[in-house]
PDB file of C-alpha atoms in Angstrom:
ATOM      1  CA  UNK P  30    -120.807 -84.760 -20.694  1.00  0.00           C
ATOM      2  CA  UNK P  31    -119.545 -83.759 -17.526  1.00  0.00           C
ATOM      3  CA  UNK P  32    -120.962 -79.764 -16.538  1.00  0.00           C
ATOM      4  CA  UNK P  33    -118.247 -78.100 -13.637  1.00  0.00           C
ATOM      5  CA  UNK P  34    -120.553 -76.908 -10.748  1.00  0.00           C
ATOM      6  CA  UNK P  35    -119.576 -73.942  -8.964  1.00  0.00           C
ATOM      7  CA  UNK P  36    -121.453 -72.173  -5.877  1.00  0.00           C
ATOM      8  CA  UNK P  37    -121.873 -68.036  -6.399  1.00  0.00           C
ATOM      9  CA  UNK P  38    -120.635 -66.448  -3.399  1.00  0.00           C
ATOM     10  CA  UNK P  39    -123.374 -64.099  -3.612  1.00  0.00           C
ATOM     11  CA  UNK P  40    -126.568 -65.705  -3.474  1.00  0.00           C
ATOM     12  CA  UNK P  41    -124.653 -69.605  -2.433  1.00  0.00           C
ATOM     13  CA  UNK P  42    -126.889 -71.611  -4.785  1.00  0.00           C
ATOM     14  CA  UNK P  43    -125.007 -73.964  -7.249  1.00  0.00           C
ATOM     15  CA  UNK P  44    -125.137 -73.352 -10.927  1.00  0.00           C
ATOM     16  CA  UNK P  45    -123.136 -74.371 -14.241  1.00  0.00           C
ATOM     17  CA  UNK P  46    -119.534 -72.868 -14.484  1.00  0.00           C
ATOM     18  CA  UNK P  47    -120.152 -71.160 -17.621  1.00  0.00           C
ATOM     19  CA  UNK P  48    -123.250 -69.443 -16.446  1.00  0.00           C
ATOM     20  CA  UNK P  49    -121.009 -67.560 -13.596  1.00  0.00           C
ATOM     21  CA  UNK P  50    -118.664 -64.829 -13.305  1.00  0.00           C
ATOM     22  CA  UNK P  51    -115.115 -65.919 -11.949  1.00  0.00           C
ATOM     23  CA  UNK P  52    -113.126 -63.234 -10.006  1.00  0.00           C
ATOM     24  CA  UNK P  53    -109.400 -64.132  -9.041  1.00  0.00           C
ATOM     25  CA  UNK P  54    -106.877 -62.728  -6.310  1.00  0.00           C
ATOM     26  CA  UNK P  55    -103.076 -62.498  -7.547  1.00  0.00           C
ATOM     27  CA  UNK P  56    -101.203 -64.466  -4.905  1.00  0.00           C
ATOM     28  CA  UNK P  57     -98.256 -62.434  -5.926  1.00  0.00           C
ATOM     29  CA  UNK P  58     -99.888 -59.097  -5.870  1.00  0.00           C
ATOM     30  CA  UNK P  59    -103.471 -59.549  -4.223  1.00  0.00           C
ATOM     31  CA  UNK P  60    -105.081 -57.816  -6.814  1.00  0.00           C
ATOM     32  CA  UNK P  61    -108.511 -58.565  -7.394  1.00  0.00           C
ATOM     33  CA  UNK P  62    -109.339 -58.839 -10.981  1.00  0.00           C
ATOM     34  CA  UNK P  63    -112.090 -60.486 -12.999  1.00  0.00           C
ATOM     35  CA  UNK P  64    -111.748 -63.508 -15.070  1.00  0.00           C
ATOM     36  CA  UNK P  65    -113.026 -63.699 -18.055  1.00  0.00           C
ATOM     37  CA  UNK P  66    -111.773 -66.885 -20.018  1.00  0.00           C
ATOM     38  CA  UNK P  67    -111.106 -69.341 -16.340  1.00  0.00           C
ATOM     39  CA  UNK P  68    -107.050 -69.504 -16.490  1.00  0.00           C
ATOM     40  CA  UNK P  69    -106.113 -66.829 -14.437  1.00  0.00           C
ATOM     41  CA  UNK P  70    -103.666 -68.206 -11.513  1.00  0.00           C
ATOM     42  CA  UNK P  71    -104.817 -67.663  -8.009  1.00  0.00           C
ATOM     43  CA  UNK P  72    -107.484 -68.431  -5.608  1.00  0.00           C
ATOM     44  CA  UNK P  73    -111.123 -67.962  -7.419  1.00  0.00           C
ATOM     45  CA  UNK P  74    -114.803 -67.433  -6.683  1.00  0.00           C
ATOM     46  CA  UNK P  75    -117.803 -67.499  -8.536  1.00  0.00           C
ATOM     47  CA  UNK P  76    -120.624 -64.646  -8.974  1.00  0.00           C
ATOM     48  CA  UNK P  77    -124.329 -65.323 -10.535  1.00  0.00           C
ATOM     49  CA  UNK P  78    -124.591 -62.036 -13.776  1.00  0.00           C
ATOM     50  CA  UNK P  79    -127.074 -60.275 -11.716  1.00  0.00           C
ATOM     51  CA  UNK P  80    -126.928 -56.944  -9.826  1.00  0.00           C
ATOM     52  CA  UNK P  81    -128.105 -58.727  -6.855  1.00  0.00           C
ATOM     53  CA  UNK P  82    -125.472 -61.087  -6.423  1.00  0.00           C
ATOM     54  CA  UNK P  83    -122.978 -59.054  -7.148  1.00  0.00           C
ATOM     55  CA  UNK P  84    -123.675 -56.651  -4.351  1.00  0.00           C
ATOM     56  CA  UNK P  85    -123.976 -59.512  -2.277  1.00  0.00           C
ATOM     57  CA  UNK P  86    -121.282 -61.048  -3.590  1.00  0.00           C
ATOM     58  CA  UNK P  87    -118.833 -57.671  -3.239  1.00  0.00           C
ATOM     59  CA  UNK P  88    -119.122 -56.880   0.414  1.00  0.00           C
ATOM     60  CA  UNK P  89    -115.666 -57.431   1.916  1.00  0.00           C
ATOM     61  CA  UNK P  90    -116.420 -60.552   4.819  1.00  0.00           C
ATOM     62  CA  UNK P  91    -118.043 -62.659   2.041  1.00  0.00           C
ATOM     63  CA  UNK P  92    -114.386 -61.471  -0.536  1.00  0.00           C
ATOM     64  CA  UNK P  93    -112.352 -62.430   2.801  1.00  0.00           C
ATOM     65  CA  UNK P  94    -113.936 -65.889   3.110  1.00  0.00           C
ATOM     66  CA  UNK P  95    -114.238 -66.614  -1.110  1.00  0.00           C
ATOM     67  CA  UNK P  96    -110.408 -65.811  -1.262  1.00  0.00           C
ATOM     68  CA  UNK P  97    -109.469 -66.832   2.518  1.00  0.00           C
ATOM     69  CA  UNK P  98    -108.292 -63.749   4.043  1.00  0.00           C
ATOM     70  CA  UNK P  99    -108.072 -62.936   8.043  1.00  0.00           C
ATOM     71  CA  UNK P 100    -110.676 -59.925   8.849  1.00  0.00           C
ATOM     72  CA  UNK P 101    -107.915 -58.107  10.279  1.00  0.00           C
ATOM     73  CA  UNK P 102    -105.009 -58.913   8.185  1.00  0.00           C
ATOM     74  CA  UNK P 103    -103.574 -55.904   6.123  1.00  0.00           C
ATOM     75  CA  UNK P 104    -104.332 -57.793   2.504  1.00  0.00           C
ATOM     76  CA  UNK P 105    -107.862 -56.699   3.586  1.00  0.00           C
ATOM     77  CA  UNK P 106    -110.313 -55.855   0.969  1.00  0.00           C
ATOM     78  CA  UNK P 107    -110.236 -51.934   0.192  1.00  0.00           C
ATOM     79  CA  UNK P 108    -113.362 -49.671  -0.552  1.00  0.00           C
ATOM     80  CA  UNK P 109    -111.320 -49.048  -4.165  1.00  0.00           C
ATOM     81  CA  UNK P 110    -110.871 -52.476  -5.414  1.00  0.00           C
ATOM     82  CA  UNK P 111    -115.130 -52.843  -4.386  1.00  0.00           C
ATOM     83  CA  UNK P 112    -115.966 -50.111  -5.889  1.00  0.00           C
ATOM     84  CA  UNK P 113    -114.332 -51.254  -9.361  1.00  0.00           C
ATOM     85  CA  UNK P 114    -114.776 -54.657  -9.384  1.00  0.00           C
ATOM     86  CA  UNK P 115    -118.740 -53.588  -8.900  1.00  0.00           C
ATOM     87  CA  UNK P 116    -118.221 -51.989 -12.282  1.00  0.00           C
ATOM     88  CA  UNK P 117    -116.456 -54.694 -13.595  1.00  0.00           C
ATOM     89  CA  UNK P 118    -119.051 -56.988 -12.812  1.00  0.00           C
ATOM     90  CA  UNK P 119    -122.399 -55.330 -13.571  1.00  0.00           C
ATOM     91  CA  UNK P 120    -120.357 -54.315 -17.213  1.00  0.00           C
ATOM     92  CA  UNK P 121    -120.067 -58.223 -17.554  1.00  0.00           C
ATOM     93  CA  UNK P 122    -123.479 -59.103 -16.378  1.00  0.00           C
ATOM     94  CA  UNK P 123    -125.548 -56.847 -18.653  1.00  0.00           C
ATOM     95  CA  UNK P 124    -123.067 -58.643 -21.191  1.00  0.00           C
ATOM     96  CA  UNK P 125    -123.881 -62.018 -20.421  1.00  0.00           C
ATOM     97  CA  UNK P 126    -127.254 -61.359 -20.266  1.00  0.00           C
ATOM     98  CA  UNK P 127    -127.294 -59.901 -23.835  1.00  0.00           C
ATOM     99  CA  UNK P 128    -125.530 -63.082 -24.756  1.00  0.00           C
ATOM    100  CA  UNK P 129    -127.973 -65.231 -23.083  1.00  0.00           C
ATOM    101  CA  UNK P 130    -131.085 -63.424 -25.261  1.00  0.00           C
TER     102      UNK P 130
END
């Protein structure tokens, strides 16, 4: 059985696809939304269910080099979308951990 490696752009270590959280940006809108069942289209990155990664994982140069966005470009991450998707995320992690007990 083949397991689907991805690297969490939080912490960068390598762990089992099913064990991460994937968060997507829209190439139509460039909304940044989390994924929870992997089909979403648009460019994705992967963050570990732990508070740690996830603030890591949130701050906007490590977003603008997961989903491959100039530093100074207007499609730059906002404080807003951060400050939701950090939500988002910890919501999902305390989930996942739950899941995982």
């Amino acid at each position: 059985m083949v397991v689907h490696q991805r690297t969490c752009i939080g912490c960068q270590q390598v762990k089992a696809r099913e064990n991460l959280i994937r968060i997507v940006r829209s190439p139509i809108s460039g909304a940044v939304v989390v994924d929870l069942h992997g089909k979403e289209k648009g460019r994705g990155a992967y963050i570990c269910p732990n508070l740690d990664c996830i603030d890591k994982a949130i701050q906007p140069q490590r977003l603008n080099r997961a989903f491959r966005i100039a530093p100074g470009s207007a499609d730059r991450t906002c404080t807003e979308i951060v400050t939701r998707l950090k939500q988002e995320l910890s919501e999902l992690a305390v989930l996942m951990r739950k899941k995982d007990e």
